[in-house]
mmCIF file of C-alpha atoms and ligand atoms in Angstrom:
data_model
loop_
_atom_site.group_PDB
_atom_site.id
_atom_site.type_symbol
_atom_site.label_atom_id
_atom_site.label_comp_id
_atom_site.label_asym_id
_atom_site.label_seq_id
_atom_site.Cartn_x
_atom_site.Cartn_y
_atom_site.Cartn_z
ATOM 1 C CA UNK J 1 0.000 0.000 0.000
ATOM 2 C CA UNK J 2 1.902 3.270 -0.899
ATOM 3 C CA UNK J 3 2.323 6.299 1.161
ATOM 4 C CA UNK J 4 -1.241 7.859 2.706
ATOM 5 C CA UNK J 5 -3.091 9.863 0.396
ATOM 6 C CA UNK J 6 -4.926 12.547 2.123
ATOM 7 C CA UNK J 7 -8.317 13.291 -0.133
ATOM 8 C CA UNK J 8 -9.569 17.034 -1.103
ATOM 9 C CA UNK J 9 -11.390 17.031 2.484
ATOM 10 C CA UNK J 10 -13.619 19.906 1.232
ATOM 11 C CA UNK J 11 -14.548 18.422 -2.087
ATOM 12 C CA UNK J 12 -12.293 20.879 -4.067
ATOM 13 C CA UNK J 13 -12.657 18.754 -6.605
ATOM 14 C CA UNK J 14 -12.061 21.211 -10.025
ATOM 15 C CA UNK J 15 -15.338 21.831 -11.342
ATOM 16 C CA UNK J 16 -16.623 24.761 -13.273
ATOM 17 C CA UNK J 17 -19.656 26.466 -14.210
ATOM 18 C CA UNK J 18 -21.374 24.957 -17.428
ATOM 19 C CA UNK J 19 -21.962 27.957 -20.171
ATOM 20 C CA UNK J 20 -25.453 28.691 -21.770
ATOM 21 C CA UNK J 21 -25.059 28.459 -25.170
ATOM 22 C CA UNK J 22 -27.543 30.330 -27.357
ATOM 23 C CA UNK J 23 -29.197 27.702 -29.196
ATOM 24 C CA UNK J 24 -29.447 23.982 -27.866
ATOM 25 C CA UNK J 25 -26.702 21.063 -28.894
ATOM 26 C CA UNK J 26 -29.538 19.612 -30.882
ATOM 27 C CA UNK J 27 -32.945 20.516 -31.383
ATOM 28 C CA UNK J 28 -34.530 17.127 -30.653
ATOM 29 C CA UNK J 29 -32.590 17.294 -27.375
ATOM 30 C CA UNK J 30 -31.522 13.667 -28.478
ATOM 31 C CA UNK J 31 -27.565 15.211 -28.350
ATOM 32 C CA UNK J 32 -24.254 12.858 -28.905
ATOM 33 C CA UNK J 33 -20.742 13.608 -28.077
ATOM 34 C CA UNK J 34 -17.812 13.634 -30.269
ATOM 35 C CA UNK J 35 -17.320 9.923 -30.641
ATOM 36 C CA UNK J 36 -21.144 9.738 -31.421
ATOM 37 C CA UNK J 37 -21.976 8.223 -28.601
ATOM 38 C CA UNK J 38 -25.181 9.127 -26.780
ATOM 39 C CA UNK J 39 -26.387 10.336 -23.403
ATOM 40 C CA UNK J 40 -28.114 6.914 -22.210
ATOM 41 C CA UNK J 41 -27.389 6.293 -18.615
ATOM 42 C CA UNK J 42 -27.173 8.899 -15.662
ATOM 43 C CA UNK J 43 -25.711 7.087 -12.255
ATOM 44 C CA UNK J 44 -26.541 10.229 -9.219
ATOM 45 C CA UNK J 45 -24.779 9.678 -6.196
ATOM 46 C CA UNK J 46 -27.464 11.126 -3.409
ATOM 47 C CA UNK J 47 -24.538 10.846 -0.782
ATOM 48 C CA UNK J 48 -20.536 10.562 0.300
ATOM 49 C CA UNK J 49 -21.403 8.375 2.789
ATOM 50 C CA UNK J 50 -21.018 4.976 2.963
ATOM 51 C CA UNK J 51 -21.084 2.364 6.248
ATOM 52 C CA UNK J 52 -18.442 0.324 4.932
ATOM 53 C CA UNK J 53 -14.711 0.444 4.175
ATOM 54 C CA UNK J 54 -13.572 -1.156 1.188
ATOM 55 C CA UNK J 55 -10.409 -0.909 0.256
ATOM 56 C CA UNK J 56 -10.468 -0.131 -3.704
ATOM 57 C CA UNK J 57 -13.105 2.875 -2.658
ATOM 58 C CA UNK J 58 -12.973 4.185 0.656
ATOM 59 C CA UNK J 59 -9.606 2.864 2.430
ATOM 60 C CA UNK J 60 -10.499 3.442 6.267
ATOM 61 C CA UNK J 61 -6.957 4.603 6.794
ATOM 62 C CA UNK J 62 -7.802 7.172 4.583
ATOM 63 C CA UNK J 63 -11.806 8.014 5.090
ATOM 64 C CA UNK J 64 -11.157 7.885 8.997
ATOM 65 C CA UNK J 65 -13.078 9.454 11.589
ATOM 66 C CA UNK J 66 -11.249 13.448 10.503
ATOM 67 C CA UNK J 67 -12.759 13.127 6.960
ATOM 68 C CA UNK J 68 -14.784 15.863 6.020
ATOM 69 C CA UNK J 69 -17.763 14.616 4.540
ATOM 70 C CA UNK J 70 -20.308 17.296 2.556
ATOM 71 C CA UNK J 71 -22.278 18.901 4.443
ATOM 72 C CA UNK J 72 -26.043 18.487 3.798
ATOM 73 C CA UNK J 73 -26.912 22.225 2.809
ATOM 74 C CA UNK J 74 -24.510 20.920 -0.117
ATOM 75 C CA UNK J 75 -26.243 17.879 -1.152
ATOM 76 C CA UNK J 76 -28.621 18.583 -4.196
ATOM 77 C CA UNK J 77 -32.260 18.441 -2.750
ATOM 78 C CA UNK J 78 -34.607 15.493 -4.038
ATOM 79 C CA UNK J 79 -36.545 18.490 -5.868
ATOM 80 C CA UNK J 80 -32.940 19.316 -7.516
ATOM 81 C CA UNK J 81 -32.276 15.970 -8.702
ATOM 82 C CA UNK J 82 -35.197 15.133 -10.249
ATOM 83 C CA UNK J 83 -35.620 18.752 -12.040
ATOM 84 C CA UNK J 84 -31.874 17.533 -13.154
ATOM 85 C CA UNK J 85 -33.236 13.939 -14.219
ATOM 86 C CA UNK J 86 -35.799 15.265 -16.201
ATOM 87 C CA UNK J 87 -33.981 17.699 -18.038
ATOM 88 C CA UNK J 88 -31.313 14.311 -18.911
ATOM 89 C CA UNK J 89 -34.168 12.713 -19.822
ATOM 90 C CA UNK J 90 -34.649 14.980 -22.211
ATOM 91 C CA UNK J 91 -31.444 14.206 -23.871
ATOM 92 C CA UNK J 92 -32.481 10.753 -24.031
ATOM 93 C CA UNK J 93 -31.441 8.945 -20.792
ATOM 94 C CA UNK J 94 -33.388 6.107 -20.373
ATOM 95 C CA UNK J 95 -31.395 5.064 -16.892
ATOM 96 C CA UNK J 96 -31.383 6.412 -14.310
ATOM 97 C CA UNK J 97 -29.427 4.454 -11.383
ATOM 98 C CA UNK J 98 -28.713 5.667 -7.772
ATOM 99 C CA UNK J 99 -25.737 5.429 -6.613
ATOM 100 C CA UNK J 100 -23.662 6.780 -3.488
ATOM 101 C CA UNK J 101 -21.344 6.454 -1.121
ATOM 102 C CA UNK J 102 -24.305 3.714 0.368
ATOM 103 C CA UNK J 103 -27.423 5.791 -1.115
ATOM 104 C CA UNK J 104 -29.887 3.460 1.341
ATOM 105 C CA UNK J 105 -28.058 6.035 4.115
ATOM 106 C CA UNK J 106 -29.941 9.163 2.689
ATOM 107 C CA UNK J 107 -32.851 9.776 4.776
ATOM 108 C CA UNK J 108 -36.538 9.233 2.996
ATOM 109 C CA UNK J 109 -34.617 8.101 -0.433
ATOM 110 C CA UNK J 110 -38.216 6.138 -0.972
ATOM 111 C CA UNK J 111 -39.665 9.351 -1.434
ATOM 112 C CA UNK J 112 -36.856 10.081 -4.074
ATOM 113 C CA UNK J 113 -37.886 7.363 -5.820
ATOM 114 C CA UNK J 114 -40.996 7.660 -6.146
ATOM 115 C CA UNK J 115 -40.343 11.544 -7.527
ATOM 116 C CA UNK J 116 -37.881 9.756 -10.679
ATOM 117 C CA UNK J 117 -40.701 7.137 -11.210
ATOM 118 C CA UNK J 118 -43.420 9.654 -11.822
ATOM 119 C CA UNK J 119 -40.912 11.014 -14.738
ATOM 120 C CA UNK J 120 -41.539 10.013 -18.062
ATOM 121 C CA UNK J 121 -39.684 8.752 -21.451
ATOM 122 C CA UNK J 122 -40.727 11.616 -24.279
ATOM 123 C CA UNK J 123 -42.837 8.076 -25.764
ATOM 124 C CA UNK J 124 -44.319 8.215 -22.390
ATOM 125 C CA UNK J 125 -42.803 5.497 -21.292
ATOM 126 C CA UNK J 126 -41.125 4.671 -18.062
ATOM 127 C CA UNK J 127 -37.845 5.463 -17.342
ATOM 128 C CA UNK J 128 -35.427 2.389 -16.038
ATOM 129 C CA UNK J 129 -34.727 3.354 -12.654
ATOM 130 C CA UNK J 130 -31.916 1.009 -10.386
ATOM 131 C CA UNK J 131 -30.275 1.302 -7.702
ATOM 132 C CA UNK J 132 -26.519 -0.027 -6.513
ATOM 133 C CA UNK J 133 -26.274 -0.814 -3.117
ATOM 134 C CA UNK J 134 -23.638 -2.736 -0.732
ATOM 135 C CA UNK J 135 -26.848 -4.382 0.759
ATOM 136 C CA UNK J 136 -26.473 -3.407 4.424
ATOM 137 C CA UNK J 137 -29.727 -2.182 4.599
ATOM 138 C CA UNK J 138 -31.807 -4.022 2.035
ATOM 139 C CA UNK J 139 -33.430 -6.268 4.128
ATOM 140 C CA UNK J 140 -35.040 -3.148 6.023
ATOM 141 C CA UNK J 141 -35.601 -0.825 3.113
ATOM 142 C CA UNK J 142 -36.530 -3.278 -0.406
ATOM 143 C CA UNK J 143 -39.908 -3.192 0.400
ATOM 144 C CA UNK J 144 -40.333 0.434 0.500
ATOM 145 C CA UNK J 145 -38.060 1.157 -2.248
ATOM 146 C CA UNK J 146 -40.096 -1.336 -4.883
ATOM 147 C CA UNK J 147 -43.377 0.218 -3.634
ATOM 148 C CA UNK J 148 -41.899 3.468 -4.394
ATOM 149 C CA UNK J 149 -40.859 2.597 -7.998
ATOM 150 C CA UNK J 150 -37.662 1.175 -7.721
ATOM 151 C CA UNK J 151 -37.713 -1.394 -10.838
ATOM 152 C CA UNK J 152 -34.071 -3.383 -10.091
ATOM 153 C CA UNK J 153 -31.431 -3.321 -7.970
ATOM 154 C CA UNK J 154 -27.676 -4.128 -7.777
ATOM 155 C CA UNK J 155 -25.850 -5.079 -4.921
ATOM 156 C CA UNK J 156 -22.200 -5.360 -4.223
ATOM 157 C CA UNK J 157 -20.757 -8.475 -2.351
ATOM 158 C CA UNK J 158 -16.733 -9.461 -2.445
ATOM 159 C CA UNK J 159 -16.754 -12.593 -1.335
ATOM 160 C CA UNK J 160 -19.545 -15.660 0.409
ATOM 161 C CA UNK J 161 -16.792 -16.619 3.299
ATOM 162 C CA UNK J 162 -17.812 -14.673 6.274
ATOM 163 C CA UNK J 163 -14.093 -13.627 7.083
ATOM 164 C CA UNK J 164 -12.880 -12.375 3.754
ATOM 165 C CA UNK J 165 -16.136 -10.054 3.443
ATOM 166 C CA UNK J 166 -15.587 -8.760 7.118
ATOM 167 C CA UNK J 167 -12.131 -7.941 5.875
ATOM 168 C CA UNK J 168 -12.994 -6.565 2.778
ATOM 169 C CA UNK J 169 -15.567 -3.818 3.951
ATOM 170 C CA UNK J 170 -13.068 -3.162 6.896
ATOM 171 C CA UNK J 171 -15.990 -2.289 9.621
ATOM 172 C CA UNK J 172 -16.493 -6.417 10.367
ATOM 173 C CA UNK J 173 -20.045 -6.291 8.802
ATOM 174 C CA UNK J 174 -21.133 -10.169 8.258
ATOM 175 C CA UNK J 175 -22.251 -11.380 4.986
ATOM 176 C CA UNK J 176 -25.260 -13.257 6.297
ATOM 177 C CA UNK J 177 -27.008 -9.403 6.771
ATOM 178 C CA UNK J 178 -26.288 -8.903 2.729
ATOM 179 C CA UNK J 179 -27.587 -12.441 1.557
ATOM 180 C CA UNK J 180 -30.312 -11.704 3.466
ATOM 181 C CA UNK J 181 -31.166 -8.029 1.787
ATOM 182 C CA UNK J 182 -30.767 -10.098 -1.614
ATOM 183 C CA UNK J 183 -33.389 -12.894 -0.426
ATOM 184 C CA UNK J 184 -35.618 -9.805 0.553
ATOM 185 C CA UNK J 185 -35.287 -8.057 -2.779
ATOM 186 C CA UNK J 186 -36.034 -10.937 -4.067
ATOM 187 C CA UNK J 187 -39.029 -11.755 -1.569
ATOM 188 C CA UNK J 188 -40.124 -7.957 -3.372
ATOM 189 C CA UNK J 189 -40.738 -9.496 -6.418
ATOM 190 C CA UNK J 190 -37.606 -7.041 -7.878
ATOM 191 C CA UNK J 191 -36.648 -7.712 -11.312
ATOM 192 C CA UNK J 192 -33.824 -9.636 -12.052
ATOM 193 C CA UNK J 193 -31.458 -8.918 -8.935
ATOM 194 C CA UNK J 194 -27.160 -8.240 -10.208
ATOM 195 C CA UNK J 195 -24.796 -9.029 -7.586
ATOM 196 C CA UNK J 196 -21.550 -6.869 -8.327
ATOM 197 C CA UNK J 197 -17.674 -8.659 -6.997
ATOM 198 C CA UNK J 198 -14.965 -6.607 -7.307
ATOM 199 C CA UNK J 199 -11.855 -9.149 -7.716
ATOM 200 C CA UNK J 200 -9.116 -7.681 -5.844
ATOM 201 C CA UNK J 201 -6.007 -10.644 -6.876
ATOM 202 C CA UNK J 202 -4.283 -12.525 -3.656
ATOM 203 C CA UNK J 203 -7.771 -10.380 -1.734
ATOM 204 C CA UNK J 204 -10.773 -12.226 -2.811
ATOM 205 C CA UNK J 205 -10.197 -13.740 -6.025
ATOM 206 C CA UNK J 206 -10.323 -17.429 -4.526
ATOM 207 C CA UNK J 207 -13.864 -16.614 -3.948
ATOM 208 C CA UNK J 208 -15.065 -16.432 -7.451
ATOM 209 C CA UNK J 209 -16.046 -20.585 -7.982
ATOM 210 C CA UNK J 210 -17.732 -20.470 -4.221
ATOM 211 C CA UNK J 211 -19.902 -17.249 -5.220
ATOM 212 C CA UNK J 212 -20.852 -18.854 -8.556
ATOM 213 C CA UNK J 213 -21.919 -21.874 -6.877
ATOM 214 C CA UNK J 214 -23.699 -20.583 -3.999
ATOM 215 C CA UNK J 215 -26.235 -18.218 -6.501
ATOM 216 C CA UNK J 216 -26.400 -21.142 -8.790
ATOM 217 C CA UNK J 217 -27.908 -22.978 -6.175
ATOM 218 C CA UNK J 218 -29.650 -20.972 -3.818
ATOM 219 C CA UNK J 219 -30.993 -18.602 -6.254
ATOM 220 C CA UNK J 220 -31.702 -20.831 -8.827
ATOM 221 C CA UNK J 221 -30.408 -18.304 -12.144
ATOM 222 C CA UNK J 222 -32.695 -15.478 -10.505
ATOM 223 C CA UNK J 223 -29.321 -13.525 -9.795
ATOM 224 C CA UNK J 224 -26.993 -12.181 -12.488
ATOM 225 C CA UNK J 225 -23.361 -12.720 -10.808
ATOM 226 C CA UNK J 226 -21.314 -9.820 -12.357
ATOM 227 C CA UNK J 227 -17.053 -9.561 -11.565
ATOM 228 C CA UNK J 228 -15.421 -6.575 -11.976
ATOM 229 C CA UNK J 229 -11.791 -5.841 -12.582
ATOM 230 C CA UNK J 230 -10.114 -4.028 -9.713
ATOM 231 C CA UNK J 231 -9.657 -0.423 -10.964
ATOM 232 C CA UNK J 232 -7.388 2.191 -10.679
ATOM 233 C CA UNK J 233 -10.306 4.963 -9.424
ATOM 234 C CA UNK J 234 -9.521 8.293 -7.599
ATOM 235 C CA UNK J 235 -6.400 8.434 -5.815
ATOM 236 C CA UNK J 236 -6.581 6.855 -2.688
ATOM 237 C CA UNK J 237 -6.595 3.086 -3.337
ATOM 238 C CA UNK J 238 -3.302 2.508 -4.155
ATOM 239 C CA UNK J 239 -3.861 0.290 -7.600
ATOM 240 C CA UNK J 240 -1.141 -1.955 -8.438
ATOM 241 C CA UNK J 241 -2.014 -3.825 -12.253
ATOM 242 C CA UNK J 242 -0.457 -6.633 -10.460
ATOM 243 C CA UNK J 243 -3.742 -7.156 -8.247
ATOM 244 C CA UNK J 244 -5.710 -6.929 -11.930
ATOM 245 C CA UNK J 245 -7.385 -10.404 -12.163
ATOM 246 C CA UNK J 246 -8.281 -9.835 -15.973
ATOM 247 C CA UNK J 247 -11.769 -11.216 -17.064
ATOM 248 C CA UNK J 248 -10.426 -13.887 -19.346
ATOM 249 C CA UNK J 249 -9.342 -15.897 -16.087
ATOM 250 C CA UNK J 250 -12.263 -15.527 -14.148
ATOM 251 C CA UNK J 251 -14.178 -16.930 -17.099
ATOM 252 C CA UNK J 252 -11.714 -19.581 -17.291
ATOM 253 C CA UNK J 253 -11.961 -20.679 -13.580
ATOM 254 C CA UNK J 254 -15.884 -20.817 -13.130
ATOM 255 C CA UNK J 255 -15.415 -22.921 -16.812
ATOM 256 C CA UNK J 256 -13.916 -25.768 -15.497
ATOM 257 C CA UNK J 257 -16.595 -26.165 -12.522
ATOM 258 C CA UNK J 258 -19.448 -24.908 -14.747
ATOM 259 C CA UNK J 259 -19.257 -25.110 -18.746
ATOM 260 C CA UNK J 260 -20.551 -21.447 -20.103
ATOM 261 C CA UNK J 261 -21.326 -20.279 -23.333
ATOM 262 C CA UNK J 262 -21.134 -16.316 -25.185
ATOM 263 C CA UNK J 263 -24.412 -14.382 -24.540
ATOM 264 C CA UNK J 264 -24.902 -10.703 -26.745
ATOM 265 C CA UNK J 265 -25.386 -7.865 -25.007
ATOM 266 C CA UNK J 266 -28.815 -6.805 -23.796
ATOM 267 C CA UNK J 267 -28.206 -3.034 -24.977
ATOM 268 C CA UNK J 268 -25.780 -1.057 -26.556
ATOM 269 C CA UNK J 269 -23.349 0.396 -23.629
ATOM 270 C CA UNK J 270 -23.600 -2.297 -21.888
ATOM 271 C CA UNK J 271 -20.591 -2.436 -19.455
ATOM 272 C CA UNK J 272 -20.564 -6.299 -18.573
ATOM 273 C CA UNK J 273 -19.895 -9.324 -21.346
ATOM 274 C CA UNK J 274 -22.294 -12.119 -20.476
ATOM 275 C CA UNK J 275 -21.915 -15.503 -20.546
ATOM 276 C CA UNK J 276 -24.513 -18.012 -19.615
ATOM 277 C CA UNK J 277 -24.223 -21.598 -17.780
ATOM 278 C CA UNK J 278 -24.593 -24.608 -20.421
ATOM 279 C CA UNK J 279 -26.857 -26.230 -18.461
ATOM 280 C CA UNK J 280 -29.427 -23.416 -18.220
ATOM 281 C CA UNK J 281 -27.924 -22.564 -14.401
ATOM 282 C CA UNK J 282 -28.080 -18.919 -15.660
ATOM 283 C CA UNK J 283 -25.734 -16.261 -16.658
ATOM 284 C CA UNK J 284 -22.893 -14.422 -15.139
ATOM 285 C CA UNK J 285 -21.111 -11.006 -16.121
ATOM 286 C CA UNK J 286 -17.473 -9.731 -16.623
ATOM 287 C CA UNK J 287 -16.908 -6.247 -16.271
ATOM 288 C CA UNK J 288 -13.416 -5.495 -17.851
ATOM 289 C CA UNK J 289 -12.386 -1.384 -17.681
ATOM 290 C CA UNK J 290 -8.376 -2.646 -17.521
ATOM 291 C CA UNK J 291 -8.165 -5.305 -19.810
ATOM 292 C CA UNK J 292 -11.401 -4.848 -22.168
ATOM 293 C CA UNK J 293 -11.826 -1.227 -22.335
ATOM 294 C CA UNK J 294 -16.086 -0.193 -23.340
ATOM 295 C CA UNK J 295 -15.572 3.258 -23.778
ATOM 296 C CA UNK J 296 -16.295 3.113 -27.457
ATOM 297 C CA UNK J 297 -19.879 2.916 -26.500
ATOM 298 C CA UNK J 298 -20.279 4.618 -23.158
ATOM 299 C CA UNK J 299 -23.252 6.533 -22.500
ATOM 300 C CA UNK J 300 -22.879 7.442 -18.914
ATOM 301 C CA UNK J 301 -23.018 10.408 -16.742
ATOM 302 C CA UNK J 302 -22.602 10.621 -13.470
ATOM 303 C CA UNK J 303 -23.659 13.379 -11.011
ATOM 304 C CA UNK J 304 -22.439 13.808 -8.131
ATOM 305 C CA UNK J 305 -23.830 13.952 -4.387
ATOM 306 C CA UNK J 306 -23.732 18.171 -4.483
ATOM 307 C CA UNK J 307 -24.508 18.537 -8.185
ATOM 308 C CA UNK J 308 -21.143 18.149 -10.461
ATOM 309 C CA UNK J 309 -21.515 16.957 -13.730
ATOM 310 C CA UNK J 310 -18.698 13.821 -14.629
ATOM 311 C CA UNK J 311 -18.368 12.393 -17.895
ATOM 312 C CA UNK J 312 -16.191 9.577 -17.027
ATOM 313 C CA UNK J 313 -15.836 7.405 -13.906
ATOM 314 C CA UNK J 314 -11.908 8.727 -13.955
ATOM 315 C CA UNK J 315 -12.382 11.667 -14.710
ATOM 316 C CA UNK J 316 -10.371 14.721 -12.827
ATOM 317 C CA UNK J 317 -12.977 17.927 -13.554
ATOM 318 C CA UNK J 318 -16.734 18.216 -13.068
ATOM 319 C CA UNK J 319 -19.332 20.935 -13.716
ATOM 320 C CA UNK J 320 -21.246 22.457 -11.401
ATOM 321 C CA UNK J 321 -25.131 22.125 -12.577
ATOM 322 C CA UNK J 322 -26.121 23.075 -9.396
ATOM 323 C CA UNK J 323 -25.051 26.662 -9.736
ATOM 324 C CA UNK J 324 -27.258 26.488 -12.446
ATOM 325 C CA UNK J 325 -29.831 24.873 -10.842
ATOM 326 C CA UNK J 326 -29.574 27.512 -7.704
ATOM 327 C CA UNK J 327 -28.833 30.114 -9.978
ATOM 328 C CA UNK J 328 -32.327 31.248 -11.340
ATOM 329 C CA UNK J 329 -31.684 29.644 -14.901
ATOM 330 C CA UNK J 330 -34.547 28.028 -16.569
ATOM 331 C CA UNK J 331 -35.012 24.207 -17.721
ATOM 332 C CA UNK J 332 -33.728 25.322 -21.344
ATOM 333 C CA UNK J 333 -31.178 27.266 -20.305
ATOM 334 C CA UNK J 334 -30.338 24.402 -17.972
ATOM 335 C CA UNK J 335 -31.027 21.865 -20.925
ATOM 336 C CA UNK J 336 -29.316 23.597 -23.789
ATOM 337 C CA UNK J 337 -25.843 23.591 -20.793
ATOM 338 C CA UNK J 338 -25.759 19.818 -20.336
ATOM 339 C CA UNK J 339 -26.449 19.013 -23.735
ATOM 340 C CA UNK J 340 -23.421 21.595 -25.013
ATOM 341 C CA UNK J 341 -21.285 19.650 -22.190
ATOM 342 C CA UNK J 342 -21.964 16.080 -23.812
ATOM 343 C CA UNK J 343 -21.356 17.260 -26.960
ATOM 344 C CA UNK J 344 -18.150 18.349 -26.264
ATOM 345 C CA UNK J 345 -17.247 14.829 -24.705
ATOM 346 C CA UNK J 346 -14.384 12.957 -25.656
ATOM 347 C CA UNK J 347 -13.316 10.950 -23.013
ATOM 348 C CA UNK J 348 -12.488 7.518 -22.969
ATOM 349 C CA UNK J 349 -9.884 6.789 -20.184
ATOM 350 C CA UNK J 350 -9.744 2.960 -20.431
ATOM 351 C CA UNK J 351 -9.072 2.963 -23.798
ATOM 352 C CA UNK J 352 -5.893 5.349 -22.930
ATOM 353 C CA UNK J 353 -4.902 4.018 -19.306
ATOM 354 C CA UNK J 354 -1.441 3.483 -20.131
ATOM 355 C CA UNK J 355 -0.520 6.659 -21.608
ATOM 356 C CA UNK J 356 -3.341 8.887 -19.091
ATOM 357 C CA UNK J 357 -1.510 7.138 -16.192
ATOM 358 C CA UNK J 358 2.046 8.426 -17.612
ATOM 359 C CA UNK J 359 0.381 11.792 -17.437
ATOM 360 C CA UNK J 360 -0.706 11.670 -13.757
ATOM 361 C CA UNK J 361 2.086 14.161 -13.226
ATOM 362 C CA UNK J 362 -0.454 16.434 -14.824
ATOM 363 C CA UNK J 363 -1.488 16.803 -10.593
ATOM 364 C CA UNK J 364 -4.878 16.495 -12.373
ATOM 365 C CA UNK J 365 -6.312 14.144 -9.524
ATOM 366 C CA UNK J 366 -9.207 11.492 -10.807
ATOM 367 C CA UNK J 367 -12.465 12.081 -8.196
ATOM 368 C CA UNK J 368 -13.397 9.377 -5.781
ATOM 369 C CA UNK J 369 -15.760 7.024 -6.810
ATOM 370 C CA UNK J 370 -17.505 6.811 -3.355
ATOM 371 C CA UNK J 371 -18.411 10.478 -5.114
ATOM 372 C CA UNK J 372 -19.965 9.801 -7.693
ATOM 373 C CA UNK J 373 -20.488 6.372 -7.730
ATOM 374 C CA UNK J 374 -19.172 3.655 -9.350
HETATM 375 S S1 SF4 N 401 -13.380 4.976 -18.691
HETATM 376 FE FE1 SF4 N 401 -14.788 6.693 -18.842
HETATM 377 S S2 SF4 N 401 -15.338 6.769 -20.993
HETATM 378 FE FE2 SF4 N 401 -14.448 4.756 -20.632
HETATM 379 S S3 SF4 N 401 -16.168 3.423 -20.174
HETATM 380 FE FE3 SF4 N 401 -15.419 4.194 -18.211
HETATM 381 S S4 SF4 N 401 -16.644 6.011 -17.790
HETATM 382 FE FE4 SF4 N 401 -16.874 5.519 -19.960
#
C-alpha cells in the first residue's frame, strides 16, 4: 500500500460552471458527443457516505473518523435531482441508477424514488430506474423502495466466506445481513437482482467458484453474478495492475466447474460481457475497464452527491449544474448547458490508461468514486 493519500477534504474537486449556449446542442434534445456516442445512462450519487470500508473505494486509513464529509446544505435536494433527471431525460437517458457512497443512508430516499418514477420517457414510457447498493440495509428498506418505484437493484458483495467479506468492507459487517437483503429483494418481487464482486487478486479472487456456486444454487439463475476488474479509481486506493485479475481468467476458472457459453449484449453500452451456464444454471457477467476497455460505446453520466456533472468514472474535472440549478436559470437554459457539455465529450480513459496514467504528473487528480459512484 503506498504512502497515505490525504483526499480534497472539502470536495475541491475542479469543477466549473457549465456555459449557456444560445441555441441547444440539438434541437430534438436527443444530443451525442464527439465519438457519437449518446447520453443513455445517468448514475446520481445522493450521498458521500457509505457504512463500509472497502479498500479499492474508501480505504479506512484514509476516510477515517477526521474526513470531512459534505455537508447536507450541499447535497442537491430530491426536488434538484429530479428537475436535473428530467432535463437528462430529455437528452435521451433512459437510466437512471442511484448510486452513493451507500445511497440506502440518505434519509426518505423512498420518497426520491418515487419523484424519478413519476418522470416520463418523451414516448411516455417509463424510465429504467436502479439502484446499486452494498446491501447493508436491504433487508429493512426493499420493500419500501419497490413500492416506491424502484424497478431493479444491484448489490455489491466481495466474497460468500464470512471472514474475507468482514475484511474486505473493513468495519467487520457479516455477509449473512447482505444475503439476506438479496433474499428480501427478491421476496419484493424485484426484477432480475445483479450481484456486483470486485476481484481484488491474492484479496478475494479465490472466492469467485464459491460465489458462482452458492447463486447457482440458492438462487436458482434469478441472480446475475457480475465480476469486476479491480480499478485504478480516484487516488486513494493505491492500484497496483499486479492485483488486476483480468476477465479472461475468471471466465476460465468458473469454466472448469461450470461449462458457459457467449451471450450478446442486452443493450448497446452495456458495461458487462455475459456468458450463460450450459446447463441453463443462468448467466454471469465480466466487467473489464483494464483489460477490455467499453468506452467506445459509453453513455454514462454521473452526477455527483452536491450537483457536479462527470463524464467519465476517472475523470479529474466536473461541472457544477447546481449553480445552475440555484442560480435562477430556466429548464432550457439548464437543458441547452448539459447538452453543449456532452457534446463536447471525448473521453475515454480505459481505452488510454497506459498513456493517461504516464500523465498523472499532470497533478490532475481522478475524483473518488464513493463520489460519484461507481
Ligand atoms: S473509462 Fe470513462 S469513458 Fe471509458 S467506459 Fe469508463 S466512464 Fe466511460
Amino acid at each position: 500500500m503506498g504512502e497515505k493519500v490525504i483526499p480534497l477534504a472539502d470536495h475541491r474537486y475542479a469543477a466549473s460552471v457549465p456555459r449557456i449556449p444560445e441555441r441547444p446542442a440539438a434541437p430534438s434534445g436527443h444530443v451525442a458527443d464527439r465519438l457519437g456516442r449518446p447520453l443513455r445512462d445517468l448514475r446520481i450519487s445522493v450521498t458521500d457516505r457509505c457504512n463500509f470500508r472497502c479498500g479499492y473505494c474508501m480505504p479506512k486509513e484514509v476516510f477515517d473518523k477526521q474526513y470531512h464529509f459534505l455537508p447536507h446544505g450541499s447535497l442537491l435536494s430530491f426536488e434538484e435531482i429530479t428537475r436535473a433527471a428530467r432535463l437528462f431525460v430529455a437528452h435521451g437517458v433512459r437510466k437512471l441508477r442511484l448510486t452513493g457512497g451507500e445511497p440506502l443512508l440518505r434519509k426518505d430516499l423512498e420518497r426520491l424514488v418515487a419523484m424519478l418514477a413519476a418522470l416520463r420517457c418523451p414516448d411516455g414510457s417509463a424510465l429504467d430506474l436502479t439502484l446499486t447498493t452494498n446491501g447493508s440495509l436491504l433487508a429493512r428498506k426493499a420493500r419500501a423502495l419497490k413500492d416506491a418505484g424502484l424497478q431493479r437493484v444491484t448489490v455489491s458483495l466481495d466474497a460468500l466466506d464470512d471472514t474475507i467479506f468482514r475484511r474486505m468492507n473493513d468495519v467487520d459487517f457479516p455477509v449473512a445481513d447482505v444475503l439476506e437483503g438479496i433474499a428480501e429483494a427478491r421476496r419484493c418481487g424485484f426484477g432480475t437482482i445483479k450481484v456486483n464482486m470486485v476481484v481484488k487478486r491474492g484479496s478475494n479472487d479465490h472466492e469467485i467458484v464459491p460465489m458462482a456456486r452458492f447463486f447457482r444454487e440458492q438462487f436458482d439463475g434469478s441472480v446475475v453474478l457480475r465480476f469486476i476488474e479491480y480499478m485504478d479509481v480516484g487516488a486513494t486506493n493505491g492500484w497496483r495492475m499486479d492485483e488486476v485479475l483480468p476477465s479472461a481468467d475468471v471466465v476460465a476458472r468458473i469454466a472448469q466447474s461450470f461449462p458457459l457459453e457467449p451471450l450478446e449484449a442486452n443493450a448497446p453500452g452495456e458495461t458487462a460481457q455475459r456468458w450463460r451456464y450450459r446447463d441453463g444454471g443462468g448467466e454471469i457477467g465480466v466487467i473489464s475497464s483494464v483489460t477490455r476497455a467499453f468506452c467506445r460505446d459509453c453513455n454514462r453520466a454521473r452526477l455527483s452527491t452536491e450537483g457536479k456533472l462527470f463524464t467519465c468514472l476517472f475523470a479529474s474535472h466536473g461541472h457544477d449544474l447546481r449553480a445552475l440549478l440555484r442560480g435562477g436559470h430556466d429548464d432550457a437554459q439548464i437543458a441547452a448547458a448539459i447538452g453543449a457539455l456532452w457534446a463536447g465529450r471525448g473521453d475515454r480513459y480505459s481505452e488510454l490508461r497506459g498513456a493517461m496514467q504516464a500523465d498523472a504528473g499532470s497533478g490532475q487528480r481522478r475524483v473518488e468514486m464513493h463520489y460519484i459512484g461507481g
